[in-house]
PDB file of C-alpha atoms in Angstrom:
ATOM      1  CA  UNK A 207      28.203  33.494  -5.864  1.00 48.00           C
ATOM      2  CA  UNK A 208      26.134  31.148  -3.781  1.00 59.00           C
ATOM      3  CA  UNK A 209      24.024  29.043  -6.081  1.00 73.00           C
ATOM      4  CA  UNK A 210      20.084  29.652  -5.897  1.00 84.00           C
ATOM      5  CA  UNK A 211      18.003  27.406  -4.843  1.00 85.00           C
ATOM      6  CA  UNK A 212      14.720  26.275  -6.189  1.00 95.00           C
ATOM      7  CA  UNK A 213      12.469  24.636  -3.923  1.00 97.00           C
ATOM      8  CA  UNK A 214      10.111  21.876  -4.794  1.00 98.00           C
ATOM      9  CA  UNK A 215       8.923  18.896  -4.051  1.00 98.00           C
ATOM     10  CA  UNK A 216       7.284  15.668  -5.414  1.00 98.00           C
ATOM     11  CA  UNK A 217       4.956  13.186  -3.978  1.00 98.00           C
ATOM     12  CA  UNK A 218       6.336   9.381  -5.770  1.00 98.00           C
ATOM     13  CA  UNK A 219       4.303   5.921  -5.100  1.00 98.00           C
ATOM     14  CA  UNK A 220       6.809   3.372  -4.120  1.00 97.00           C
ATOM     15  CA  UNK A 221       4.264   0.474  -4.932  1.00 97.00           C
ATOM     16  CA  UNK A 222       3.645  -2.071  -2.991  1.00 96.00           C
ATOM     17  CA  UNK A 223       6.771  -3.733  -1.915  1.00 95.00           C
ATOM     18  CA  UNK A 224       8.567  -5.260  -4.962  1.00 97.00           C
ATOM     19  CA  UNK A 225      11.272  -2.954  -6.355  1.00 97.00           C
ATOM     20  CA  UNK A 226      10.181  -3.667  -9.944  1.00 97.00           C
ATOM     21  CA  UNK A 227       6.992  -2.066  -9.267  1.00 97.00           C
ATOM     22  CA  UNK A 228       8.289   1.296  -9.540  1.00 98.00           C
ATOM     23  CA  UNK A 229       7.036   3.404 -11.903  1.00 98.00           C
ATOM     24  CA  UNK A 230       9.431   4.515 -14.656  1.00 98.00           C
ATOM     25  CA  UNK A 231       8.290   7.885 -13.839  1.00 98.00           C
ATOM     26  CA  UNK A 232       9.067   7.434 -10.173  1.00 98.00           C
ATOM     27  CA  UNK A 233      12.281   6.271 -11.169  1.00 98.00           C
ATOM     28  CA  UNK A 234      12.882   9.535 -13.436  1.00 98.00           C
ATOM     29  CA  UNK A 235      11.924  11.613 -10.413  1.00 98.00           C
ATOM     30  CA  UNK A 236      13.968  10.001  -7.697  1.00 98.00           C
ATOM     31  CA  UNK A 237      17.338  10.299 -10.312  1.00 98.00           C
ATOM     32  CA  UNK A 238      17.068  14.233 -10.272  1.00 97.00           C
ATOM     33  CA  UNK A 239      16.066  14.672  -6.384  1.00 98.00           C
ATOM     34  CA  UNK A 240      18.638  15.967  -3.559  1.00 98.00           C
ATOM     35  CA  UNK A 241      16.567  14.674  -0.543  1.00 98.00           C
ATOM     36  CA  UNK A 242      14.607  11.844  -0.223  1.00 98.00           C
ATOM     37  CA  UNK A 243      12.487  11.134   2.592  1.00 98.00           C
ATOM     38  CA  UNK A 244      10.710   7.753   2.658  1.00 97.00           C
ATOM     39  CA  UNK A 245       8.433   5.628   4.068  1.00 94.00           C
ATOM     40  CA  UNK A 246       8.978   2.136   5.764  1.00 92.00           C
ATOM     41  CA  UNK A 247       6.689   0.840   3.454  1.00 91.00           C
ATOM     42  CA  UNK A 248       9.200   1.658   0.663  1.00 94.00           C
ATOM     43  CA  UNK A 249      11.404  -0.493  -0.475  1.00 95.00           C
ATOM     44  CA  UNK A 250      14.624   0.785   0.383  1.00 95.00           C
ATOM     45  CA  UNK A 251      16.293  -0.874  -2.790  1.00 97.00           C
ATOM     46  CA  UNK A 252      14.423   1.347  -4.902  1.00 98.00           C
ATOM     47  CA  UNK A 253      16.703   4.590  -3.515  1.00 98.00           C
ATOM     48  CA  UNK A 254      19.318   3.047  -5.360  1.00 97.00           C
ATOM     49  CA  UNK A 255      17.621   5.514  -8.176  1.00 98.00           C
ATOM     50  CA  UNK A 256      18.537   8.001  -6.333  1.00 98.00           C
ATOM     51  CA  UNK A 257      22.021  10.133  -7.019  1.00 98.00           C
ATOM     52  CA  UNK A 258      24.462   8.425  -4.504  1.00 97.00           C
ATOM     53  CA  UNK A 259      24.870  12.087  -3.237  1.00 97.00           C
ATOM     54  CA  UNK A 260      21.694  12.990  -2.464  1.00 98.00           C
ATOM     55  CA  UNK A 261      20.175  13.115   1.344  1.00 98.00           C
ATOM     56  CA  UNK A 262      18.360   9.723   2.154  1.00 98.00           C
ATOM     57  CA  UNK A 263      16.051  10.522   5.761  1.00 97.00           C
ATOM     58  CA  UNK A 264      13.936   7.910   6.890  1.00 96.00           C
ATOM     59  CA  UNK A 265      10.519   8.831   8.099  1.00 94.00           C
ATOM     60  CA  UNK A 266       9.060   6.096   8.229  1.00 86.00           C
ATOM     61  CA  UNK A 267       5.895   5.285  10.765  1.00 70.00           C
ATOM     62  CA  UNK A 268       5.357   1.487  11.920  1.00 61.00           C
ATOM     63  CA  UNK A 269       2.802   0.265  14.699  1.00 57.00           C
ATOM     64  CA  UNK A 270       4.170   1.937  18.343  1.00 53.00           C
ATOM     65  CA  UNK A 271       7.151   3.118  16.629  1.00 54.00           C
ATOM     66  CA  UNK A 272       7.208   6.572  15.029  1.00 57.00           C
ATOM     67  CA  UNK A 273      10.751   7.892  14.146  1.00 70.00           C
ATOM     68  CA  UNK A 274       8.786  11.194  12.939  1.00 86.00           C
ATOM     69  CA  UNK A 275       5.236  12.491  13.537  1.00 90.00           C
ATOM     70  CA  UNK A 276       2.953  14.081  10.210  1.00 91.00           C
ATOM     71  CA  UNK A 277       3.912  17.361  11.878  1.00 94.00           C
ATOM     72  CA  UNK A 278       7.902  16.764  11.777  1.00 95.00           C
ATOM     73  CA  UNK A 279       7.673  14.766   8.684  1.00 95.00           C
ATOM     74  CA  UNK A 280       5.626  17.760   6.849  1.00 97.00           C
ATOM     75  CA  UNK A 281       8.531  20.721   8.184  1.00 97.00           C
ATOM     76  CA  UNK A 282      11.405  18.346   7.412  1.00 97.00           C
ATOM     77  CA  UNK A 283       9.561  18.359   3.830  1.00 98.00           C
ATOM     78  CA  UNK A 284       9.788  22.105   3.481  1.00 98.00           C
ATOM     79  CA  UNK A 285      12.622  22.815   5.497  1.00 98.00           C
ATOM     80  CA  UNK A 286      14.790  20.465   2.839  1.00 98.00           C
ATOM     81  CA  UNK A 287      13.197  21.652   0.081  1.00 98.00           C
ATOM     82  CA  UNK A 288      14.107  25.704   0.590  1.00 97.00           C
ATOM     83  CA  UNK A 289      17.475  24.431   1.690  1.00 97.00           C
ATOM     84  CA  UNK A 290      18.567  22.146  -1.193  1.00 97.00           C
ATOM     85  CA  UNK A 291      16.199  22.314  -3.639  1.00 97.00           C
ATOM     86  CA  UNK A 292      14.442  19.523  -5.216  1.00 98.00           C
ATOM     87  CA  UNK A 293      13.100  16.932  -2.262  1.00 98.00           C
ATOM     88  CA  UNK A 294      11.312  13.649  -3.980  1.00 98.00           C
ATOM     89  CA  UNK A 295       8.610  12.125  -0.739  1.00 98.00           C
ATOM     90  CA  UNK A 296       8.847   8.369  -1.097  1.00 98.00           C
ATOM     91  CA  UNK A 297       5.907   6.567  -0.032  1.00 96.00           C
ATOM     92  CA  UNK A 298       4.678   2.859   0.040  1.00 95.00           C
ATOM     93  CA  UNK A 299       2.109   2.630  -2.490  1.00 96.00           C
ATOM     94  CA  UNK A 300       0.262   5.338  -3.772  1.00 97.00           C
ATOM     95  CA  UNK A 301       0.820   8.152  -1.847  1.00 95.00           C
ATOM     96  CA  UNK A 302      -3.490   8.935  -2.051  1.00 96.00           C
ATOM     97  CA  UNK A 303      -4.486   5.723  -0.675  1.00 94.00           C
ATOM     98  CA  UNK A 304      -4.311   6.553   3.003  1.00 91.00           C
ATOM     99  CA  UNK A 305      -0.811   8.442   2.750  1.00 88.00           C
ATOM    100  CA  UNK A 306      -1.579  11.138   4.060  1.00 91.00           C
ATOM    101  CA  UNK A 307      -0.470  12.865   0.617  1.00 94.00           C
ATOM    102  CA  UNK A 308      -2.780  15.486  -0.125  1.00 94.00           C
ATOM    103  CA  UNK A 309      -2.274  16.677   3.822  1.00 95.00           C
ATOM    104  CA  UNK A 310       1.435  17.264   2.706  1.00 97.00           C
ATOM    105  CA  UNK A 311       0.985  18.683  -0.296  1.00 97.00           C
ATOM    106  CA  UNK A 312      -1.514  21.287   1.283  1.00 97.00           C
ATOM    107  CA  UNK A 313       1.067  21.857   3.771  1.00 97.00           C
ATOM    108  CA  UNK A 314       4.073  22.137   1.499  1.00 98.00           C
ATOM    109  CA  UNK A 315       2.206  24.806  -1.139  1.00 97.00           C
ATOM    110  CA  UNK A 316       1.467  26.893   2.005  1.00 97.00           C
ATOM    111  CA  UNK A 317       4.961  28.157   1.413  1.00 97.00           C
ATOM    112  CA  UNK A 318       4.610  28.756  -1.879  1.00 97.00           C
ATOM    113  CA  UNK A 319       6.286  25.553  -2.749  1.00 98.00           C
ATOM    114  CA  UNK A 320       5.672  23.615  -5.965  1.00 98.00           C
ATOM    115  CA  UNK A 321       4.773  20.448  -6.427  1.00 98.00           C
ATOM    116  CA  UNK A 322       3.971  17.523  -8.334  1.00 98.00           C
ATOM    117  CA  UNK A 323       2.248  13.848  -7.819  1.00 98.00           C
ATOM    118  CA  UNK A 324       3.664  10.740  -9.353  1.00 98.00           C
ATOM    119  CA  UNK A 325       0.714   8.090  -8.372  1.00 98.00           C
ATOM    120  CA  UNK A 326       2.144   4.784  -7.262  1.00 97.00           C
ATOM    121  CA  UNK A 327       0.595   1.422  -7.722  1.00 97.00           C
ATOM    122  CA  UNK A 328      -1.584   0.727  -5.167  1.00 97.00           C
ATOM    123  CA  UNK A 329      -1.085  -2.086  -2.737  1.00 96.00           C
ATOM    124  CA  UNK A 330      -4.701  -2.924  -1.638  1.00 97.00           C
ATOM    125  CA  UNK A 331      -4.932  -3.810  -5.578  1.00 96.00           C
ATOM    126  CA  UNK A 332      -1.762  -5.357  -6.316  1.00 96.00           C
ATOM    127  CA  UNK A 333      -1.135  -7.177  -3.519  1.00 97.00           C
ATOM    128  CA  UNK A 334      -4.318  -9.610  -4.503  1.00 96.00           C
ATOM    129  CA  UNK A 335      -3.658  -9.477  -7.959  1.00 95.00           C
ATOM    130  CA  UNK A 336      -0.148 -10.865  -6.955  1.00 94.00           C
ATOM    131  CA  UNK A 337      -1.756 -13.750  -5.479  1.00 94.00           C
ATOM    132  CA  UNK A 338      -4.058 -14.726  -8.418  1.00 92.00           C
ATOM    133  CA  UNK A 339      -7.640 -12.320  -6.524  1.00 95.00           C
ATOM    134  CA  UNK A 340      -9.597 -10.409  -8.552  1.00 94.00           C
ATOM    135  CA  UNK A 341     -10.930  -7.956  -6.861  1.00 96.00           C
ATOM    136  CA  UNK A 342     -13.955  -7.195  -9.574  1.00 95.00           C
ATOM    137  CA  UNK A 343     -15.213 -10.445 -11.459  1.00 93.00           C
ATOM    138  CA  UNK A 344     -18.016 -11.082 -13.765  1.00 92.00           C
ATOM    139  CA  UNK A 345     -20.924 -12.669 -11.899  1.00 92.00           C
ATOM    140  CA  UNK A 346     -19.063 -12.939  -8.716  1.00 93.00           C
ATOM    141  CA  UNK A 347     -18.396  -9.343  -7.600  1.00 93.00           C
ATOM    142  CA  UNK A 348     -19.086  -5.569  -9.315  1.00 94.00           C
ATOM    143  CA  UNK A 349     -17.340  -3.583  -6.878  1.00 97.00           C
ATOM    144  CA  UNK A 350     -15.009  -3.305  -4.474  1.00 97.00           C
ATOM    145  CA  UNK A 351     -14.197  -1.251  -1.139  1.00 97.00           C
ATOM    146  CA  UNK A 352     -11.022  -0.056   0.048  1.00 97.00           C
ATOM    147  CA  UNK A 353     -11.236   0.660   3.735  1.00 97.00           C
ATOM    148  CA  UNK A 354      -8.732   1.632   6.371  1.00 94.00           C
ATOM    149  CA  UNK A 355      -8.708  -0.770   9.235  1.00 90.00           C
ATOM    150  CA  UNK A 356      -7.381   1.703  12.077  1.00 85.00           C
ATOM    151  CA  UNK A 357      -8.361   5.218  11.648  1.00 84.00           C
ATOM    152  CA  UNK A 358      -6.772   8.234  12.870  1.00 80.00           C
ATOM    153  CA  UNK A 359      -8.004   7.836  16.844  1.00 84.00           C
ATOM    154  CA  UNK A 360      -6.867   4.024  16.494  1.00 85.00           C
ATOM    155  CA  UNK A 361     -10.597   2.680  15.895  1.00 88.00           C
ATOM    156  CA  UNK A 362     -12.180   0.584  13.489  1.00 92.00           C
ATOM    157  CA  UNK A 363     -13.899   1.878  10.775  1.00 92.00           C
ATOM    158  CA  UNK A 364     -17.338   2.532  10.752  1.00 93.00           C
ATOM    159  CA  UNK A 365     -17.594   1.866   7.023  1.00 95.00           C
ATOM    160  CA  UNK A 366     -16.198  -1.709   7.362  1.00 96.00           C
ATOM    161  CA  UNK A 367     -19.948  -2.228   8.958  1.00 96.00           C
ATOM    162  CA  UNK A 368     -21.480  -1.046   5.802  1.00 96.00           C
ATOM    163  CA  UNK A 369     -19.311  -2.797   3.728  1.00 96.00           C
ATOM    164  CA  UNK A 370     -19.848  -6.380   5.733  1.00 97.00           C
ATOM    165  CA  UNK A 371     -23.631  -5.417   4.327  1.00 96.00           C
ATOM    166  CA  UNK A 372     -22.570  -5.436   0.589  1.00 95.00           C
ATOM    167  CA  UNK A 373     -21.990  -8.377  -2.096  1.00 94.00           C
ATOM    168  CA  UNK A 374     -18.915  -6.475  -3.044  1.00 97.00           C
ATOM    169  CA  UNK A 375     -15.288  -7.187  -2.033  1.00 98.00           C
ATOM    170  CA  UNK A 376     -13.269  -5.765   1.001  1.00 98.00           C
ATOM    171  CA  UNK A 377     -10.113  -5.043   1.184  1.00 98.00           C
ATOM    172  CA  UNK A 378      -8.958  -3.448   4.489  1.00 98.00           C
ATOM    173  CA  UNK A 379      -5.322  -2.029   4.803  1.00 96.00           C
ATOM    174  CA  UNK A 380      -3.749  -1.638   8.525  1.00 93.00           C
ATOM    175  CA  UNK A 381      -6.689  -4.271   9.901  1.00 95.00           C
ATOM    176  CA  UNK A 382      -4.680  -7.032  11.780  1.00 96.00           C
ATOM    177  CA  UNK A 383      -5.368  -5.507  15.152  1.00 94.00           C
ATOM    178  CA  UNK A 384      -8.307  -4.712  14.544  1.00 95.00           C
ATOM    179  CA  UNK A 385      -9.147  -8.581  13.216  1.00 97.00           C
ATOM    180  CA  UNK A 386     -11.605  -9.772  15.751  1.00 97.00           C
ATOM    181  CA  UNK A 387     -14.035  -7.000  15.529  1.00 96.00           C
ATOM    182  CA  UNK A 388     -13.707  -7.245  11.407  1.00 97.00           C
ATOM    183  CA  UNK A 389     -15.016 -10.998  12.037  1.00 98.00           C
ATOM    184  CA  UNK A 390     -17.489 -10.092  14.499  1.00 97.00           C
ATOM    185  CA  UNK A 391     -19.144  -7.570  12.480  1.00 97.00           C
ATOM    186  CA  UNK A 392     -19.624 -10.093   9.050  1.00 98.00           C
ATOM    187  CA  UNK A 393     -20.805 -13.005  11.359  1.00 98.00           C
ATOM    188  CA  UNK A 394     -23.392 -10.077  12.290  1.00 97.00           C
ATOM    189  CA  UNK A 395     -24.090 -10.438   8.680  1.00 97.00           C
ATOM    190  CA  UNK A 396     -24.460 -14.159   8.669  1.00 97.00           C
ATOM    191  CA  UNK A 397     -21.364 -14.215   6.407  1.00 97.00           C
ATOM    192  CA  UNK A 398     -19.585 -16.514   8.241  1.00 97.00           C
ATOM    193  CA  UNK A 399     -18.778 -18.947   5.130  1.00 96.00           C
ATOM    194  CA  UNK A 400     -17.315 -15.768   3.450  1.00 97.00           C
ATOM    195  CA  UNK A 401     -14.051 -16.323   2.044  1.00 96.00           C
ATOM    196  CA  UNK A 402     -10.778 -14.594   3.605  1.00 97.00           C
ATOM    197  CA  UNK A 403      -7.152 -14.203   2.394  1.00 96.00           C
ATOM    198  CA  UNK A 404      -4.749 -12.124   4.279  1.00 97.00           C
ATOM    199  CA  UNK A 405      -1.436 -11.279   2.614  1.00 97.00           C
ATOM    200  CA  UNK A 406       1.430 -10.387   4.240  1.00 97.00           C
ATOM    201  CA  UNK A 407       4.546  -8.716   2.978  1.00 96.00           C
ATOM    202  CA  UNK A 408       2.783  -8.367  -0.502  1.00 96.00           C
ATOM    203  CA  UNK A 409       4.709  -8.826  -3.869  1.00 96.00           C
ATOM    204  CA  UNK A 410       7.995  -9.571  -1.589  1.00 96.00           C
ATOM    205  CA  UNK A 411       9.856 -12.626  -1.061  1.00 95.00           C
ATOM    206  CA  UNK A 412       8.901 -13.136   1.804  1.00 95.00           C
ATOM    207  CA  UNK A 413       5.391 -12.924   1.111  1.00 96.00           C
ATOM    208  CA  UNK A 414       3.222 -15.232   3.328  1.00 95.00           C
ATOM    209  CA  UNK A 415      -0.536 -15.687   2.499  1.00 95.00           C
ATOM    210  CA  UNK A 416      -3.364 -17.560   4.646  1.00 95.00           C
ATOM    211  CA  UNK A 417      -6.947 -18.202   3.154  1.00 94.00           C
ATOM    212  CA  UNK A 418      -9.832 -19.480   5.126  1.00 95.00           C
ATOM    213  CA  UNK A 419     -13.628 -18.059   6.185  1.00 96.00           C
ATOM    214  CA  UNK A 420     -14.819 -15.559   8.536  1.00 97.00           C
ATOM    215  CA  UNK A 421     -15.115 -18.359  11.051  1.00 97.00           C
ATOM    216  CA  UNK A 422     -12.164 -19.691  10.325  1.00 96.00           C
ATOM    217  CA  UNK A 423      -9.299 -17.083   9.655  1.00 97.00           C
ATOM    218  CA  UNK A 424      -8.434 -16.427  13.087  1.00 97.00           C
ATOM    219  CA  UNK A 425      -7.409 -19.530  13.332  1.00 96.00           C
ATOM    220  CA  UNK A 426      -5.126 -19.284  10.135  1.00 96.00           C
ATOM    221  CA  UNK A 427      -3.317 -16.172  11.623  1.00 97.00           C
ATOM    222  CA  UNK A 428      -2.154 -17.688  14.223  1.00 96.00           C
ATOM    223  CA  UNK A 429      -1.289 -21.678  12.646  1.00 96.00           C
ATOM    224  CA  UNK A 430       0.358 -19.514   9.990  1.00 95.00           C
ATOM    225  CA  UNK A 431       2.036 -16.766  12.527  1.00 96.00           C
ATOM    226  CA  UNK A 432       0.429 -13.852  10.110  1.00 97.00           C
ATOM    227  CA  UNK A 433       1.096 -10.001  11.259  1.00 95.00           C
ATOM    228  CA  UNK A 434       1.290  -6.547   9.926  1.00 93.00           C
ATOM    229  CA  UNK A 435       2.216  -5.524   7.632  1.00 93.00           C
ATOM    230  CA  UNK A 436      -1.037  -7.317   5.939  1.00 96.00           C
ATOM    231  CA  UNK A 437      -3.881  -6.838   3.775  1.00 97.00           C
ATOM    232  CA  UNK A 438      -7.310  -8.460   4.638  1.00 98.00           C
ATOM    233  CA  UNK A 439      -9.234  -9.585   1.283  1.00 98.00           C
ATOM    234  CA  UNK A 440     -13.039 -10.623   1.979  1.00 98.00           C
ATOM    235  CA  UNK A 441     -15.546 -12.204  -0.746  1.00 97.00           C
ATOM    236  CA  UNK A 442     -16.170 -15.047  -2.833  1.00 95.00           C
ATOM    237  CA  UNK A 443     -13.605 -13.460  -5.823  1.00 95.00           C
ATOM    238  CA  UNK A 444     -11.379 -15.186  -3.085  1.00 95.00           C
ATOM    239  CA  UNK A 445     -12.648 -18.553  -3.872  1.00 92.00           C
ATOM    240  CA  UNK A 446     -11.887 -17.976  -7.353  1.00 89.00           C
ATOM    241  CA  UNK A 447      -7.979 -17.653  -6.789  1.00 83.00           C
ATOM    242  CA  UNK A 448      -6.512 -21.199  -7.840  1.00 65.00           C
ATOM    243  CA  UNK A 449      -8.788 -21.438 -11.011  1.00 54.00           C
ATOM    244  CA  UNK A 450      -7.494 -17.886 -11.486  1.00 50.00           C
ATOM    245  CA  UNK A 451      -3.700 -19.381 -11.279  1.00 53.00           C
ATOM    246  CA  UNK A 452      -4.729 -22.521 -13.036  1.00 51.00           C
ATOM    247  CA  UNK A 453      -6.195 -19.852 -16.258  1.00 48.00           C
ATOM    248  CA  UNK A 454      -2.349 -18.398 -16.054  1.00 44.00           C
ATOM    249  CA  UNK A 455      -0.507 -21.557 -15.839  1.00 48.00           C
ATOM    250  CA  UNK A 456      -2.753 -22.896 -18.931  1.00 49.00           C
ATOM    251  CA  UNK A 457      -1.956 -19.510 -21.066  1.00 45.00           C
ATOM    252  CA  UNK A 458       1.620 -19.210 -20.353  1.00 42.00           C
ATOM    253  CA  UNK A 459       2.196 -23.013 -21.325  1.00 49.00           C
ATOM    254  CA  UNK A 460      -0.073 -22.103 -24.770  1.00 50.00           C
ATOM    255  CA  UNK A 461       2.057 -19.082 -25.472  1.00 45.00           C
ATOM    256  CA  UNK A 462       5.269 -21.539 -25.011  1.00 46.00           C
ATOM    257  CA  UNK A 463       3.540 -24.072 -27.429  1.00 47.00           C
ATOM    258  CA  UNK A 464       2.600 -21.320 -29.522  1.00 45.00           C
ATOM    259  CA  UNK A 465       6.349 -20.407 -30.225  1.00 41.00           C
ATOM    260  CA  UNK A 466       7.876 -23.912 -30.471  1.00 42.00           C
TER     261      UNK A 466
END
């Protein structure tokens, strides 16, 4: 007798770059999963979770280079799932923070296919955090905005002009293209003393910051030969950064005291 198969699917945040990021529960869903498909923002060392026999497909997306569109990526989703069973979606950090995951979750359940969410740490609040940024900090910022640098017809954002308006943070994900307008519109806002950082290849090895000022980061892109994949972090919490390191260094040398 053939075996039957039941279909389903989860959704699992890769994180934002650094293996060890992972979720445990991500982990626990990638062990029992025939197919994975993943992202190219996801770490392909964390498959190694994965059963060496399961079905690895990349689907990933980068900048002019699209080895699937949503379309393909959301049939190969369902067409996997009702042929072997359990498929686990890998994507680069949470798979709600412009993933395009609820889109493939609607599409999936239109077959009558369950399915489940494991939320992934975020990059656009990692990433900083990695670096010594807080994004929120008493007296110096209450809020922050997330914003998508390149929406879905390849333009800026309109809300990145409302946000340039506000004393809160911005953090804009998939922006480097779209830099020059994003410093155009704060020097609107006679913010051009604003702090800047732009991370690239967050919590990696190869991770490569720059910080300077609207006026000035431009300039540190190209001395420091910054690119995609990046994340853009504007407001004065950026200023705060090596007193934020210098607070860590202080505690971790007190904890070592501490035990001696």
């Amino acid at each position: 007798m053939n075996k039957i198969v039941k279909p389903r699917v989860t959704l699992v945040g890769a994180g934002p770059g650094d293996p060890d990021l992972l979720t445990i529960k991500g982990a626990k869903a990638l062990a029992d999963a025939n197919v994975v498909l993943y992202d190219a923002l996801a770490n392909e060392e964390i498959l190694t979770y994965a059963p060496k026999k399961s079905i690895k497909i990349f689907v990933g997306k980068r900048k002019g280079c699209h080895e699937y569109s949503q379309d393909q990526i959301n049939q190969l989703i369902v067409d996997n799932a009702l042929t072997y069973g359990n498929v686990v979606r890998l994507k680069g950090g949470d798979p709600f923070i412009f993933g395009r995951g609820s889109e493939e979750i609607e599409y999936i359940e239109s077959f009558g296919i369950p399915t489940s969410v494991v939320p992934g740490i975020s990059s656009s609040i990692a990433v900083p955090a990695n670096q010594g940024i807080s994004l929120t900090k008493r007296g110096v910022s209450e809020s922050f905005w997330v914003i998508t640098g390149t929406t879905s017809d390849r333009k800026l954002s309109k809300d990145v002009a409302l946000a340039a308006q506000s004393s809160a943070t911005v953090v804009i994900l998939m922006g480097m293209s779209k830099l020059e307008q994003i410093v155009a519109l704060f020097q609107n806002e006679s913010k051009g003393e604003t702090p800047v950082a732009i991370i690239q290849n967050g919590t990696m090895p190869n991770e490569k910051i720059g910080i300077g000022t609207i006026n000035s980061i431009s300039q540190v892109v190209k001395d420091n030969n910054l690119s995609s994949p990046a994340i853009i972090v504007i407001g004065e919490v950026v200023r705060e950064r090596n007193k934020l390191k210098g607070f860590y260094k202080e505690f971790i040398s007190n904890k070592v005291c501490a035990r001696e």
